[in-house]
N, C-alpha and C. Protein backbone atom coordinates (compact mmCIF):
# COMPACT_ATOMS: atom_id res chain seq x y z
N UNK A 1 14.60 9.42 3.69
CA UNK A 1 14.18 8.57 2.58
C UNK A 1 12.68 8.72 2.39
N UNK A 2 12.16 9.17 1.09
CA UNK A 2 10.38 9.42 0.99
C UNK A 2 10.24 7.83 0.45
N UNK A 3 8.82 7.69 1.04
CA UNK A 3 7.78 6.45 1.23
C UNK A 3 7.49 6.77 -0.31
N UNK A 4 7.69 5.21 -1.10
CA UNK A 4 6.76 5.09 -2.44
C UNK A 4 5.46 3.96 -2.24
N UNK A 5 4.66 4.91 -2.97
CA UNK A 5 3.51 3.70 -2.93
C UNK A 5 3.57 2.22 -4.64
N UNK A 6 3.63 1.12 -4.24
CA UNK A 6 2.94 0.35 -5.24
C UNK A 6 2.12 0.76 -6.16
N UNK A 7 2.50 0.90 -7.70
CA UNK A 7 1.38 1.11 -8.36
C UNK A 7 0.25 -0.01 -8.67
N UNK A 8 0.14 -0.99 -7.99
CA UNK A 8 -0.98 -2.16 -8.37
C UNK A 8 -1.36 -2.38 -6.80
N UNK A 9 -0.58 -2.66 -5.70
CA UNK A 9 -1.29 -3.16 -4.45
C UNK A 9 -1.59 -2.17 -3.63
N UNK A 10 -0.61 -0.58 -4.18
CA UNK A 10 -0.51 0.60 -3.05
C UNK A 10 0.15 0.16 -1.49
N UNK A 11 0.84 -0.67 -1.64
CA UNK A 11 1.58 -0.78 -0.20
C UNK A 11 2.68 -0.19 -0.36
N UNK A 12 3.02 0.49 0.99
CA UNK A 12 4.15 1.54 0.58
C UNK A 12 5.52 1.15 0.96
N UNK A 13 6.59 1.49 0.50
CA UNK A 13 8.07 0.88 0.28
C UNK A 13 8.86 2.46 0.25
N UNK A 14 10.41 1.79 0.51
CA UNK A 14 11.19 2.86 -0.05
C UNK A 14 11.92 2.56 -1.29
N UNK A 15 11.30 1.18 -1.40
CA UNK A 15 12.03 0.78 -2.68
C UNK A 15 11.58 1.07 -4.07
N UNK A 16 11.98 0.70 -5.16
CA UNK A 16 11.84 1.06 -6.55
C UNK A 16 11.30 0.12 -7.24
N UNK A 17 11.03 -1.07 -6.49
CA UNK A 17 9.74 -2.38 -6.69
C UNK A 17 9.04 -3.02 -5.23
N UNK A 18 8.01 -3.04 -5.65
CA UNK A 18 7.23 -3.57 -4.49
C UNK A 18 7.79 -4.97 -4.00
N UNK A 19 7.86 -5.10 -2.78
CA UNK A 19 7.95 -6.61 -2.43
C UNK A 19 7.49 -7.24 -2.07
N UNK A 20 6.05 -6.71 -2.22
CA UNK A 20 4.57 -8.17 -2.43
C UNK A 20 4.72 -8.28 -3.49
N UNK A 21 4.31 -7.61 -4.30
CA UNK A 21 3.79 -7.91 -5.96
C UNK A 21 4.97 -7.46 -6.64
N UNK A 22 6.12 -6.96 -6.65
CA UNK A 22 6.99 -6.61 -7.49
C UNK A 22 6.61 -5.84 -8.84
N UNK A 23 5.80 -4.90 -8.83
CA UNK A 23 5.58 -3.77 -9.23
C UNK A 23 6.29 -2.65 -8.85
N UNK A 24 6.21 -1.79 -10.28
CA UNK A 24 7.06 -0.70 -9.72
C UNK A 24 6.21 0.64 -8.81
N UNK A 25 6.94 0.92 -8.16
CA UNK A 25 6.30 1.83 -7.03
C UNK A 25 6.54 3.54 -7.85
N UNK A 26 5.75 4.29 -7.24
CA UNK A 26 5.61 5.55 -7.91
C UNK A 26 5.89 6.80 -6.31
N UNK A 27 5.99 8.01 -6.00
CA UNK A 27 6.02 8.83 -5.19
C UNK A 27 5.29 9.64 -5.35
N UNK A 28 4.29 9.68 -6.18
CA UNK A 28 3.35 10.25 -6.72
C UNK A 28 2.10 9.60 -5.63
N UNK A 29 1.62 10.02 -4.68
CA UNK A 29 0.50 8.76 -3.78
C UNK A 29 0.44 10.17 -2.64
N UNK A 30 -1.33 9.77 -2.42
CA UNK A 30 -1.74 10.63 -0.79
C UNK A 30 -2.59 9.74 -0.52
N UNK A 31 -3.40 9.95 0.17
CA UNK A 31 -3.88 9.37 1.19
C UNK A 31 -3.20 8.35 2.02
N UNK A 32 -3.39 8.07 3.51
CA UNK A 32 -2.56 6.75 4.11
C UNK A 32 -3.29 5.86 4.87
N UNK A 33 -3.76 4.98 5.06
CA UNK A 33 -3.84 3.57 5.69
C UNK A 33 -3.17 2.77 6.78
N UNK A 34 -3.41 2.24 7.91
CA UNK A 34 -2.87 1.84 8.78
C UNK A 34 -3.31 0.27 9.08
N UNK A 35 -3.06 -0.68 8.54
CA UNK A 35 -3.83 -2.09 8.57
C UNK A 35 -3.07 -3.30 9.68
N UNK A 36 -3.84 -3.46 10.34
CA UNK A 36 -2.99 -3.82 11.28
C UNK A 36 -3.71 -5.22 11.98
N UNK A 37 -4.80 -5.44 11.42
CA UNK A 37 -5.45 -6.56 11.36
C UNK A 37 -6.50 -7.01 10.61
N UNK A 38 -5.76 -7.68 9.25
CA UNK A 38 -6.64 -7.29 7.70
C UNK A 38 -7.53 -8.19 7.58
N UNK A 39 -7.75 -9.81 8.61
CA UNK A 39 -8.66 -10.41 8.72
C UNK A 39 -9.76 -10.17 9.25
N UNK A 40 -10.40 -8.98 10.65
CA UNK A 40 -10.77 -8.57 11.13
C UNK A 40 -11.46 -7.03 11.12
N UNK A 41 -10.25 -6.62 10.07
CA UNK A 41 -11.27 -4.95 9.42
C UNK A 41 -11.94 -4.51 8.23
N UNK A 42 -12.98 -3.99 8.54
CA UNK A 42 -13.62 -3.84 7.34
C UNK A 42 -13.06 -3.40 6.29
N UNK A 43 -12.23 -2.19 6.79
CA UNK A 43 -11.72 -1.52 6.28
C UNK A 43 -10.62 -1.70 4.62
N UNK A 44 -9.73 -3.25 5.44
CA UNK A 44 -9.20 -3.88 4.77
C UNK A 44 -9.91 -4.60 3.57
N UNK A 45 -11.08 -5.18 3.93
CA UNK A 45 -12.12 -5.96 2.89
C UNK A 45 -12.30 -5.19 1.74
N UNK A 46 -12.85 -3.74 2.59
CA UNK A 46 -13.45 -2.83 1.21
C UNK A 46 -12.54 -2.61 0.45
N UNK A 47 -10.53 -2.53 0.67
CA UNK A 47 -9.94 -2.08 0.00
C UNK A 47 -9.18 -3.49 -0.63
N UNK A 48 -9.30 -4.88 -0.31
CA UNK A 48 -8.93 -6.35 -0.76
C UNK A 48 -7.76 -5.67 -0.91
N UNK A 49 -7.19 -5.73 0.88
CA UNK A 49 -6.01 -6.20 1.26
C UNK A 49 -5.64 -7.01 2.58
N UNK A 50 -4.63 -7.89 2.31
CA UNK A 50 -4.80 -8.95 2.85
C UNK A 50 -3.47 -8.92 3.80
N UNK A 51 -2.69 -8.03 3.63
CA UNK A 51 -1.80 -8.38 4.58
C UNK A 51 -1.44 -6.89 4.86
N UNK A 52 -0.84 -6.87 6.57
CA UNK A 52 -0.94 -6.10 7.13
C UNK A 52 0.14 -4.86 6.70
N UNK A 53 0.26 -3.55 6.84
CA UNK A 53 1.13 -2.82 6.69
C UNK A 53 0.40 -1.39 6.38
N UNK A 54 1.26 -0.40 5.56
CA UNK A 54 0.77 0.83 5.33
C UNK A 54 0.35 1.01 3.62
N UNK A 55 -0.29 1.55 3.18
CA UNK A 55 -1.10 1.79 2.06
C UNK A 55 -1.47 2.90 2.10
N UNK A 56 -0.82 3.45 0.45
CA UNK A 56 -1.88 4.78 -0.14
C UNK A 56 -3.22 4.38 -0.49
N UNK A 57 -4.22 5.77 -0.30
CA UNK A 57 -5.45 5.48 -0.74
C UNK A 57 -5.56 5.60 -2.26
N UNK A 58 -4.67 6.33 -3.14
CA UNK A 58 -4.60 6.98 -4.56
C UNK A 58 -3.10 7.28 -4.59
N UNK A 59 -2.45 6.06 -5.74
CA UNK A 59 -1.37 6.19 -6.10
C UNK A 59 -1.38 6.95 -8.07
N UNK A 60 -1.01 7.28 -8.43
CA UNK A 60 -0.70 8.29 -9.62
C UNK A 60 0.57 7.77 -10.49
């Protein structure tokens, strides 16, 4: 099963709507993300995400 990314939050799914934001997801996406403590990383701040999981950097 290929990973889709969110086209609005970029969190990635295998589904055909996101289930944070219920947007539709695209398979079109590279870069990847590993967030695993989004109160605590910068990382997360710079990209304003707030809950933990996997994320494209550039969804299409």
């Amino acid at each position: 099963m290929s990973e889709k990314a969110c086209t609005s939050c970029k969190m990635l799914t295998s589904k055909e709507r996101c289930p944070v934001c219920k947007n539709p997801t695209s398979s079109n996406w590279s870069g990847l993300v590993i967030i695993t403590d989004p109160d605590n990383s910068d990382v997360a701040k710079e990209l304003n995400i707030s809950l933990k999981g996997e994320y494209a950097l550039r969804v299409r």
